[in-house]
XYZ file of C-alpha atoms in Angstrom:
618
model
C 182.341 43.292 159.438
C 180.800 45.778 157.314
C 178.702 44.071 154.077
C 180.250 43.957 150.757
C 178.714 46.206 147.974
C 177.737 44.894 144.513
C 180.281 46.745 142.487
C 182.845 45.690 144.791
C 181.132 41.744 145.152
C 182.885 38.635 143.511
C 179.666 38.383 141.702
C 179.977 41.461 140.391
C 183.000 40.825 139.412
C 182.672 37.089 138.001
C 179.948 38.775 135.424
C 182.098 42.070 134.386
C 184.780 39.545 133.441
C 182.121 37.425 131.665
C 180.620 40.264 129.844
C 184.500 41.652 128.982
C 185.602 38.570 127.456
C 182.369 37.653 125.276
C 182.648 41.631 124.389
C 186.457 41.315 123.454
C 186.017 37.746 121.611
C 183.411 40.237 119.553
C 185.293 42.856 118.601
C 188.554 40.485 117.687
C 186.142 38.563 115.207
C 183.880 41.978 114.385
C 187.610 43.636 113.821
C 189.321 40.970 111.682
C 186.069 39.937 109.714
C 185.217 43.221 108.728
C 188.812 44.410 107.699
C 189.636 41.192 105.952
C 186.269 42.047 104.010
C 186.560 45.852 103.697
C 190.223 44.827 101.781
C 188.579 42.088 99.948
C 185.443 44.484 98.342
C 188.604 46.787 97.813
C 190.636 44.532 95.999
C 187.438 43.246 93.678
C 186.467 47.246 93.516
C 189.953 47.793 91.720
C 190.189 45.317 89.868
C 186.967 44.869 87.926
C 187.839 48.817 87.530
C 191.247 48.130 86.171
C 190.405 45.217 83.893
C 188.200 47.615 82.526
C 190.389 49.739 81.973
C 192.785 47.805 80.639
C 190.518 46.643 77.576
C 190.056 50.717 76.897
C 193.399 51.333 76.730
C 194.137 48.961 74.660
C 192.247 50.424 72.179
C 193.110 54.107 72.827
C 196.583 53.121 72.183
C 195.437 51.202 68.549
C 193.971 54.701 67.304
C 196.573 57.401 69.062
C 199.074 54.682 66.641
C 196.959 55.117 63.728
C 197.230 58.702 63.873
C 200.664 58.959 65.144
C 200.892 56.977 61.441
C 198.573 58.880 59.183
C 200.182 62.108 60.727
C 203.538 60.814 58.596
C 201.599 60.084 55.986
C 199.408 62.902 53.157
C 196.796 64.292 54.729
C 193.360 62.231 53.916
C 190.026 63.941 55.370
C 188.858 61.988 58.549
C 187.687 62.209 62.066
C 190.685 63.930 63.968
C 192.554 62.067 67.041
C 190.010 64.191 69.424
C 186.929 63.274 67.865
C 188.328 59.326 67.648
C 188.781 59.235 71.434
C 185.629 60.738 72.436
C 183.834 58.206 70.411
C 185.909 55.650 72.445
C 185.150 57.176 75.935
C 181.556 57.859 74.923
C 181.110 53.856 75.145
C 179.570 52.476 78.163
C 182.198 52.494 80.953
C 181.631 50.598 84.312
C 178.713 52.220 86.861
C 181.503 53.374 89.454
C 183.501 55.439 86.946
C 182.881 58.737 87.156
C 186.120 60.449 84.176
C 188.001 58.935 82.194
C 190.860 61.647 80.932
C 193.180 60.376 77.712
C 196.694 62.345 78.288
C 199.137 62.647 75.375
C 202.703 61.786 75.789
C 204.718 64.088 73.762
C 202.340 67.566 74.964
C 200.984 66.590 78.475
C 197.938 68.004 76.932
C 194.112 66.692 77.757
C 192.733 64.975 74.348
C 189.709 63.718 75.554
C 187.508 63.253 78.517
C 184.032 61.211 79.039
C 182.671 63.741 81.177
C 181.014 66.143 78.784
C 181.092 68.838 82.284
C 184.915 68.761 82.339
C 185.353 68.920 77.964
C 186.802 72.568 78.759
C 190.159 70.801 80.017
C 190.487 69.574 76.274
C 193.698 70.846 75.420
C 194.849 71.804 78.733
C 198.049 70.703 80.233
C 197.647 68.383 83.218
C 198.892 69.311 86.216
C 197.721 65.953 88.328
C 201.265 64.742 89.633
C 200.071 60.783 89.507
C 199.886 61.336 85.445
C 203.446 62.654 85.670
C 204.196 59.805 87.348
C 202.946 57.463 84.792
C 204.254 59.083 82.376
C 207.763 59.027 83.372
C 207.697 55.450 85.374
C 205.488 53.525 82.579
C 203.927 52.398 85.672
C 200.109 52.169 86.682
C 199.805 54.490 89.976
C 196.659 55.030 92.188
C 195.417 57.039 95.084
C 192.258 57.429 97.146
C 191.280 61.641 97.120
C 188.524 63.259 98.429
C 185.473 64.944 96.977
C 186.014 68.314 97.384
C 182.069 68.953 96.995
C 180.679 66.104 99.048
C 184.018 64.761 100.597
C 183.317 61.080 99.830
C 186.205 58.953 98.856
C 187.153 59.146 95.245
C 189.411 56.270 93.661
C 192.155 57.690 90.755
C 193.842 55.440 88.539
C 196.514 56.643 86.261
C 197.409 54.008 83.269
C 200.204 54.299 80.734
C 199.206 53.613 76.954
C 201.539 51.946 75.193
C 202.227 51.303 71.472
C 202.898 47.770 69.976
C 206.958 48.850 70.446
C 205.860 48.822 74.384
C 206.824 52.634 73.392
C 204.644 55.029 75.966
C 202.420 57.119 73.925
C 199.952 58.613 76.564
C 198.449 58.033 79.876
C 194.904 57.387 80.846
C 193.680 59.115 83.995
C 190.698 57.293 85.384
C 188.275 58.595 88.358
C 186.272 55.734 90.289
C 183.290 56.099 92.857
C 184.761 53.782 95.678
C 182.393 55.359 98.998
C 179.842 52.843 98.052
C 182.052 49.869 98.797
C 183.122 51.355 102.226
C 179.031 52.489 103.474
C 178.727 48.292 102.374
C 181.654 47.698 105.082
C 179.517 50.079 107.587
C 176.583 48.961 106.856
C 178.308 45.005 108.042
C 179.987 46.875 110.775
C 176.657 48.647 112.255
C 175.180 44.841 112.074
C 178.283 43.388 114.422
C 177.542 46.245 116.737
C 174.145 45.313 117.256
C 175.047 41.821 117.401
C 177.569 42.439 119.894
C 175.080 44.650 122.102
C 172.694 41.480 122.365
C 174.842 38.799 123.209
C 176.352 41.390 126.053
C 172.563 41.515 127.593
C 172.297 37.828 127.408
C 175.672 37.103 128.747
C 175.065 39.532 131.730
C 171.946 37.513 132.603
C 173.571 34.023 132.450
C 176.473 35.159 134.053
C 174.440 36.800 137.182
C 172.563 33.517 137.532
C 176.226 31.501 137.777
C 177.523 33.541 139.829
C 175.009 33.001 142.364
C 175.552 29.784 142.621
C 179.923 30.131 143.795
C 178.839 33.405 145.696
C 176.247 32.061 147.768
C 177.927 29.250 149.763
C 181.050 31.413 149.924
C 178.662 34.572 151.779
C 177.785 31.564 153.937
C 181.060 30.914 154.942
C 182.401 34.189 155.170
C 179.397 34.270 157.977
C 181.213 30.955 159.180
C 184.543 32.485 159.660
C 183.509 35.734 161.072
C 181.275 33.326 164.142
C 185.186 31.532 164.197
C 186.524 35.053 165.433
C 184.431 35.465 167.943
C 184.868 32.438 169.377
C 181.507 30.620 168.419
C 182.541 27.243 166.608
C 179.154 25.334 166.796
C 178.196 26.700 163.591
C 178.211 24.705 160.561
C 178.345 25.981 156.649
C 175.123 24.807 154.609
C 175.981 22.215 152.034
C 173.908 22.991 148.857
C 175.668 20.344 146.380
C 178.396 18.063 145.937
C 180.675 19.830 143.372
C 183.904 21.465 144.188
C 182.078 24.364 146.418
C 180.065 21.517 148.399
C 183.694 19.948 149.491
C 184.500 23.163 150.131
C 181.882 23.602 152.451
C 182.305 20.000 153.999
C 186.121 20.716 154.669
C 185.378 24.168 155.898
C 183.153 22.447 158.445
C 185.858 19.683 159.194
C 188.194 22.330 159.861
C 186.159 24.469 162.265
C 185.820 21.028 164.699
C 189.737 20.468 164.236
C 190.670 24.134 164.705
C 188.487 24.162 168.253
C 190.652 20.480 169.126
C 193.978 22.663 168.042
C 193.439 26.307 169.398
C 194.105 25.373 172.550
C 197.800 24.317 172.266
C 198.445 26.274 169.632
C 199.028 29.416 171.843
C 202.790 29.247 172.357
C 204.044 27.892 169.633
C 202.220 30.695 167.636
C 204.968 33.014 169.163
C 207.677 31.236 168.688
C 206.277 30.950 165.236
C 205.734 34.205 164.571
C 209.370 35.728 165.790
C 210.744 33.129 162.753
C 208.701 34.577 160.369
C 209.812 38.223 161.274
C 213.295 37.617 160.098
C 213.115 35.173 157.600
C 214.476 37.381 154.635
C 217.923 36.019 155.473
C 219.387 33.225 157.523
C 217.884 32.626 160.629
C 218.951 30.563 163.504
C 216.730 29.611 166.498
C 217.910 28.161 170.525
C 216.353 26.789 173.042
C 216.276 28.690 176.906
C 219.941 26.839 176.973
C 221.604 28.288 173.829
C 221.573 25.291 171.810
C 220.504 25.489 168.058
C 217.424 23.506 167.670
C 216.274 25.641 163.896
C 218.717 26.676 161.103
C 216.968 27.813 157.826
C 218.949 26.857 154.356
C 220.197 30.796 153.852
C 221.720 30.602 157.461
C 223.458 27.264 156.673
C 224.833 28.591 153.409
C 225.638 32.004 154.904
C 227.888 30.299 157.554
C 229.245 27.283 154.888
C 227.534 24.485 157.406
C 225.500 21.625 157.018
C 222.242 21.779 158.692
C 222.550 18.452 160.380
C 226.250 19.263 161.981
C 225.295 22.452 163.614
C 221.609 21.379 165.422
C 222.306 20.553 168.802
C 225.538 23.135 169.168
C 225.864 26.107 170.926
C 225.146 28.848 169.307
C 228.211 30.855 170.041
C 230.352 28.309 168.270
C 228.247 28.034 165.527
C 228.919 31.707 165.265
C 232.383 31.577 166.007
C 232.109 33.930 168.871
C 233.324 31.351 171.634
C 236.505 33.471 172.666
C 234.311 36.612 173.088
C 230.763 36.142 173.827
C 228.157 33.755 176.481
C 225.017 32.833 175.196
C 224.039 35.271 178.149
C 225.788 37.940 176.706
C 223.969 37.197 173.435
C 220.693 37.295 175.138
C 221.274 40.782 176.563
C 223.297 42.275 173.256
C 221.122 44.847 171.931
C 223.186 46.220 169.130
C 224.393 44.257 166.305
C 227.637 41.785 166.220
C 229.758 41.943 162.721
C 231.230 38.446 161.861
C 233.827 38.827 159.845
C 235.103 35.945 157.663
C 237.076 37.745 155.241
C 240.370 35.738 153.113
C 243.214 37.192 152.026
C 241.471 36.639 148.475
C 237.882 37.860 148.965
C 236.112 40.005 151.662
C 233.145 38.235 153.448
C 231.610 40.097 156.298
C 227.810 38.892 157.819
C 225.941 41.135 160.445
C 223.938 39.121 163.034
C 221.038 40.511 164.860
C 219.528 38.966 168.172
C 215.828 38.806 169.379
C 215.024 37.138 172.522
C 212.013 34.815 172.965
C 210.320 35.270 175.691
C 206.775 34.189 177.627
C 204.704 35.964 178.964
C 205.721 35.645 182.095
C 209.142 36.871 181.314
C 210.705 32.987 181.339
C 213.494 33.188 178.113
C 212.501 30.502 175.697
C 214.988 30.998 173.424
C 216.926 33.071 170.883
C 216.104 33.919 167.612
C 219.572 35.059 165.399
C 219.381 36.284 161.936
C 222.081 37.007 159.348
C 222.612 39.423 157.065
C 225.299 39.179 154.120
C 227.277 42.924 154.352
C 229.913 41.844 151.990
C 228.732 44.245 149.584
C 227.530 47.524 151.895
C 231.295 47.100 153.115
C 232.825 47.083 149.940
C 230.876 49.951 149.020
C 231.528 51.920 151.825
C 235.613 51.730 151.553
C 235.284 52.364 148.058
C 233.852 55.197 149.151
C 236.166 56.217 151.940
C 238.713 55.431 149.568
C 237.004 58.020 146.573
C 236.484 60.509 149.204
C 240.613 60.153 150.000
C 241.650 60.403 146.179
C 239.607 62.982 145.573
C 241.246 65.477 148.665
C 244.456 63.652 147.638
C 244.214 65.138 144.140
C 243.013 68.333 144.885
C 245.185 69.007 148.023
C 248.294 68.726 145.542
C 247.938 70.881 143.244
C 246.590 73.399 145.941
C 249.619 73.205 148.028
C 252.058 74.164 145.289
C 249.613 77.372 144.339
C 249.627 78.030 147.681
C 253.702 77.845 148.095
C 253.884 79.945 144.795
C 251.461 82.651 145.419
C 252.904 83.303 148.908
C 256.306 83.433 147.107
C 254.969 85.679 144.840
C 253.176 87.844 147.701
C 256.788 88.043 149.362
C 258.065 89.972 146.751
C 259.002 87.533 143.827
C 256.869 89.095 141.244
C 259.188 91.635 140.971
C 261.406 89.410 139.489
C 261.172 89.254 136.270
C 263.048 86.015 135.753
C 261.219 84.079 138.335
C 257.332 85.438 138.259
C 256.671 84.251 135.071
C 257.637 80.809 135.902
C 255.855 80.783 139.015
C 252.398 82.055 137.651
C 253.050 79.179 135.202
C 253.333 76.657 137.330
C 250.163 78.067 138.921
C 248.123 78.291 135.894
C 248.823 74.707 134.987
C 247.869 73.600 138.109
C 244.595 75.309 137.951
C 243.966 73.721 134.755
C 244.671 70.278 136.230
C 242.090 70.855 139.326
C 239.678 72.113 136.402
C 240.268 68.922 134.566
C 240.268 67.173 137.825
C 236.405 68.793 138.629
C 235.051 68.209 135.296
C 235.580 64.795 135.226
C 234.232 64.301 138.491
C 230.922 66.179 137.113
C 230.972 63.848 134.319
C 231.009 60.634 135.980
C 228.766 62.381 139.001
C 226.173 63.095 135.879
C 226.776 59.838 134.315
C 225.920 57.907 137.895
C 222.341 60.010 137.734
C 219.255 58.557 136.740
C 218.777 61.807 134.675
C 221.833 60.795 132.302
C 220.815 60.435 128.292
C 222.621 59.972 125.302
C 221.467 61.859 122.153
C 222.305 59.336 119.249
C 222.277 59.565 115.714
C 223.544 57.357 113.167
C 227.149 58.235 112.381
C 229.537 56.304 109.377
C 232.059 54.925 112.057
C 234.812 54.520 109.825
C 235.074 58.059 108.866
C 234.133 59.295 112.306
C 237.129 58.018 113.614
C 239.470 58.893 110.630
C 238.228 62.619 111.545
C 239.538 62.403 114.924
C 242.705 60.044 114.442
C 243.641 63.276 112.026
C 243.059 66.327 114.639
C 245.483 64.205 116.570
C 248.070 63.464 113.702
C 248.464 67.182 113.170
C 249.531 67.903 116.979
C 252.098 65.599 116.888
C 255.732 66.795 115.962
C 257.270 65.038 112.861
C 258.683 61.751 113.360
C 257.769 61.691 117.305
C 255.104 58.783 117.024
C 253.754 57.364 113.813
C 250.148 56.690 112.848
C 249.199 53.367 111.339
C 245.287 52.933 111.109
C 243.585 49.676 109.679
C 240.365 51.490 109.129
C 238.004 49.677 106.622
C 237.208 52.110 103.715
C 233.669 50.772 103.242
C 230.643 52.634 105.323
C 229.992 51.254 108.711
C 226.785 53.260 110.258
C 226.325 52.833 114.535
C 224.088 54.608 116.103
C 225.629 56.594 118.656
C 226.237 59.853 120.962
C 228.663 61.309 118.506
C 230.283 63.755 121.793
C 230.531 60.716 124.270
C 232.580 58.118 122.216
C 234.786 61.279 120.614
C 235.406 61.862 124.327
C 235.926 57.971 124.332
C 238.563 58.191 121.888
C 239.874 61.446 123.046
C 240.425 59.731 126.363
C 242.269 56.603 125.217
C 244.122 58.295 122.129
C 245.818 60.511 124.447
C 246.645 57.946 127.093
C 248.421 56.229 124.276
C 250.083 59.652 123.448
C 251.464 60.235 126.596
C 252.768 56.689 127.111
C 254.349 56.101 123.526
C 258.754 56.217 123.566
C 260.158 58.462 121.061
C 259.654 56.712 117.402
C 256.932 54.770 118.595
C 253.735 53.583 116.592
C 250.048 53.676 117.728
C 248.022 51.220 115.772
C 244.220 52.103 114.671
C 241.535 49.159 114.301
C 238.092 48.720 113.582
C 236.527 45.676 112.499
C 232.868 44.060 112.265
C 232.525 41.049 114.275
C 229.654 38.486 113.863
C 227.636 41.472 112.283
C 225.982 42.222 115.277
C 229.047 44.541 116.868
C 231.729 46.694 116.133
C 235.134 46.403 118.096
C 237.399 49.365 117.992
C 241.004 48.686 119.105
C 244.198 51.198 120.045
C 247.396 50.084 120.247
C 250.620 51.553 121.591
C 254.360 50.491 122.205
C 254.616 52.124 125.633
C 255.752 50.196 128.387
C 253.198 48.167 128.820
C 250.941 47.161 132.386
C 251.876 44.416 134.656
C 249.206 41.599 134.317
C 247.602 41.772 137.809
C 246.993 45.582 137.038
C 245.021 45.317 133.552
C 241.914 44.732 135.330
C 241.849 48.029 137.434
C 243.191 50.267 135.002
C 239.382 51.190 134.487
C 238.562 52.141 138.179
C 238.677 55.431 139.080
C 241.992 57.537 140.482
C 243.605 54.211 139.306
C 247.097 54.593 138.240
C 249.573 52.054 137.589
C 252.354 54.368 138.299
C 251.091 56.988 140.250
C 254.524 59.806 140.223
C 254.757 59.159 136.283
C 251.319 59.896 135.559
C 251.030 62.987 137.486
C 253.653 64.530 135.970
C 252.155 63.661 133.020
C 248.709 65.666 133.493
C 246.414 62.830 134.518
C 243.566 62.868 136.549
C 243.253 58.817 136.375
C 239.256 59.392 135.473
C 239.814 59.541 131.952
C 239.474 55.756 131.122
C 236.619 55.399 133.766
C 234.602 57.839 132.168
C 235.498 56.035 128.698
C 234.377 52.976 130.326
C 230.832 54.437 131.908
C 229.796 55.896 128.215
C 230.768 52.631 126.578
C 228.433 50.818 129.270
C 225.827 53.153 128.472
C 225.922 52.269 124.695
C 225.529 48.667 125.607
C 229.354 47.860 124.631
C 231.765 46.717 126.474
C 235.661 48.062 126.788
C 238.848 46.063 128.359
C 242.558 46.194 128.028
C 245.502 43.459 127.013
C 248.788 44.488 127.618
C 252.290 42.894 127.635
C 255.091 44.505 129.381
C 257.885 46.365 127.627
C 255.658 45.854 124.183
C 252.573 47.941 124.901
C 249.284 48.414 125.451
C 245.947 47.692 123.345
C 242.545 48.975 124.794
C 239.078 47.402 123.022
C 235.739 48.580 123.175
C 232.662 47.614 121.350
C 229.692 48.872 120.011
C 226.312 47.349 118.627
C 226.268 46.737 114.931
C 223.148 46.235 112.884
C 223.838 44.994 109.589
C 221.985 46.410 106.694
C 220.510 49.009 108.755
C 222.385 51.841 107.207
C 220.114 50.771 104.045
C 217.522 51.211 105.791
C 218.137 54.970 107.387
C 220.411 56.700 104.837
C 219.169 55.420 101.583
């Protein structure tokens, strides 16, 4: 056996996952220490700036008061508002400040600055949007800008100055120095690194010297096992301690003198042995040469509705139930597979058994091995198939016959009638439409079965959405044919949905309930919000209603309670399976109650957050 590399060694291993966990139990403390201390110098940054500020607002707003007074009053010769404020920003401001602007209210105009670089915007208009801000809020706002010269991070804090009326007279706009506070955090940062970098070196080293000690007795016994292949047990695995990997060793060598006692009869039941374990995904049964069943897993027993201890001992062929028609001879030399079916007139059941034949190597049969395999499903699946395939021709074959019996009329000479062609390319034109319809839908739910099949949601005010469509309907109905009644709350209801699938939803029950309303009848309208996590739509008509041991297959495709009425109607009898697929694939759900002779109410839900239309449309 060809020697293990280092990178690919347990040892190698053992210390990468050392070294990974020391390095990620670093970086969680180096990346939750330094954050909770970069927001901490932050939040002591701001606010020794904005208690500072505070105090110096204060007593701009004391003097723009003063003058906002004396400017009611006779003039009296003084310093002007200007020269007031610049004496108040010319006083010693914290280090990190770097401008402090004084913004009137009433002009937006620049009355004072402490940076005597900037005194040109004296007078100007501001145009810095957090001042407007202020000065429409009354609120403090803040931001963290860039210097456009050197690009380090520049702190702005815009203050409203307010009169003793808590009236808002001005704004100051104050400009901080805050890169120092974040080179502090790097400097701390650069400091974990190298921290980190050490202890990675010295956990390397004490996990290379650990590892040597499980690797070495386990190289010494992978020599052990490989001397056990080729036959050679007189070797024995070095004990180097008494811990876990010691005992190790000890039963390793136990087990060598045990497995050279053992090997020897060991031979055929290895085989017998090893044909159990091919088949043991489903029941298996095993028999000795005679047919008798001396092994029946639990899956087997449960497959066949037996008791384990009932059936050992029998023949196999009864256990089966294939007395009347098979020999355990005729078992042994079956090749294909044998169907059992134990189907009720209530539910299908149908297992497939497969045979494989124990033999020695002399060609003696030993026994059989029989294993199970629950087909209920595949079998359902295939006649629901068969039976797709038949609707499917069924539905097309129709409405291609009577084109077919029209068109030859017509080639015969009818469309020279005047009286008859026009009826007959009628007839033939609706019953293209129909196989149209009839192909569509089968594209829909084809596309809908695909792996490839999204919906494009968006959120959508329910209640209205299906006002909107309850009216296109209302206005194709004659007068007085079928009344509307709709018990639609008027408050907004937002789902997030595929707005075209559930309108084809509704389209698809709507008109069902159209086409199987009497004269004068009512449909009835619904939604509700139930246990605000779900919306459940409801649509109500007074047609004739669906016999009870129907209402559960009225969602399956081609399904038709009556089959002549509905034709004639238009229907392809996919319209409420594809309602049902798109309601699936909004994680809702959709079924049907129905009494007969009163009518017919189909349901389907929809998830419903609560709130979250506050969230998305506010």
């Amino acid at each position: 056996m060809k020697k293990v590399g280092f990178f690919r060694s347990i040892l190698f291993k053992f210390v990468l996952i050392y070294v990974l966990l020391i390095l990620v139990a670093m970086q969680i403390i180096g990346v939750y220490f330094v954050g909770e201390l970069e927001n901490k110098l932050v939040a002591n940054f701001k606010s020794s700036i904005s208690d500072n500020i505070k105090v110096l607002t204060f007593s701009l707003g004391e003097t723009m008061a003063e003058h906002t007074q004396e400017s009611n009053t006779p003039q009296i010769d003084g310093p002007t508002l200007e020269e007031d404020i610049q004496a108040i920003l010319e006083d010693k401001l914290a280090n990190d400040v770097t401008e402090v602007r004084v913004i009137d209210y009433i002009s937006r105009r620049v009355i004072g600055t402490s940076n005597p670089d900037n005194l040109d915007m004296v007078g100007k208009k501001t145009t810095d949007l957090l001042v407007k801000r202020t000065l429409v809020s009354k609120q403090e706002d803040e931001d963290i800008l860039r210097d456009r010269k050197n690009g380090e991070r520049l702190w702005v804090l815009s203050t409203p100055i307010l009169d003793k009326q808590d009236k808002i007279i001005g704004a100051v706009y104050t400009i901080a120095d805050i890169e120092n506070v974040y080179k502090r955090v790097k400097d701390i940062n650069e400091i974990f690194i190298t921290g980190t970098i050490i202890a990675l070196g010295i956990t390397a080293i004490l996990g290379l010297l650990l590892g040597r000690t499980i690797t070495r007795p386990m190289s010494d016994m992978r020599k052990q096992a490989l001397a056990i292949a080729k036959g050679n047990y007189s070797r024995k695995v070095k004990v180097y301690g008494n811990d876990e990997i010691g005992q190790l060793a000890v039963t390793f060598n136990n087990m060598t003198k045990k497995l050279q006692d053992a090997q020897s009869t060991t031979e055929g039941e290895r085989r017998k042995l090893s044909s159990v374990l091919a088949y043991m995904t489903d029941g298996v049964i095993a028999t000795d040469r005679r047919g008798r069943v001396i092994l029946i897993n639990e899956p087997a027993a449960e497959l066949l509705n037996v008791s384990r201890e009932t059936v050992l001992s029998q023949p196999i062929v009864s256990v089966l139930g294939l007395k009347d028609e098979y020999t355990f001879d005729d078992l042994l030399e079956e090749k294909d597979s044998i169907i059992l079916d134990h189907s009720t007139q209530k539910e299908a059941y149908i297992l497939r058994a497969n045979f494989s034949v124990i033999q020695k190597e002399t060609g003696f049969v030993n026994g059989l091995i029989t294993v199970l395999h629950d087909i209920t499903e595949q079998e359902k699946i295939e006649e629901e198939r068969r039976e797709f395939v038949a609707n499917v021709s069924h539905e097309l074959r129709t409405p291609l016959t009577t084109m077919r019996s029209y068109l030859e009329a017509l080639a015969e000479g009818a469309w020279k009638d005047e009286n008859i062609a026009p009826n007959f390319l009628s007839v033939t034109q609706n019953e293209t439409e129909r196989m149209i319809r009839l192909v569509n839908d089968l594209l829909q739910l084809s596309k809908m079965d695909s792996r490839d099949y999204k919906l494009t949601k968006g959120w959508v005010n329910f209640g209205k959405f299906f006002n909107h469509i309850i009216d296109r309907f209302e206005m194709t109905i004659e007068k007085g044919h079928i009344t509307f009644k709709r018990e639609i709350p008027s408050t907004e209801i937002f789902v997030d949905i595929d707005e075209d699938k559930i309108t084809q939803v509704l389209y698809n029950i709507i008109s069902n309930a159209i086409k199987y309303s009497p004269e004068g009848g009512q449909i009835t309208f619904r939604l509700k919000v139930e246990d605000e996590s779900r919306i459940v739509v409801s649509i109500s008509d007074q047609g004739v209603g669906i016999p009870k041991n129907n209402i559960d297959k009225i969602f399956e495709r081609f399904y038709r309670v009556d089959k002549a009425r509905s034709r004639n109607l238009g229907g392809t009898g996919l319209g409420l399976a594809i309602a049902k697929e798109m309601v699936v694939a909004h994680n809702g759900k959709i079924w049907a109650e129905s009494k007969e002779g009163k009518g017919t109410t189909i349901f389907f839900t929809l998830p419903y957050e609560a709130g979250q239309e506050d969230d998305d449309w506010s």
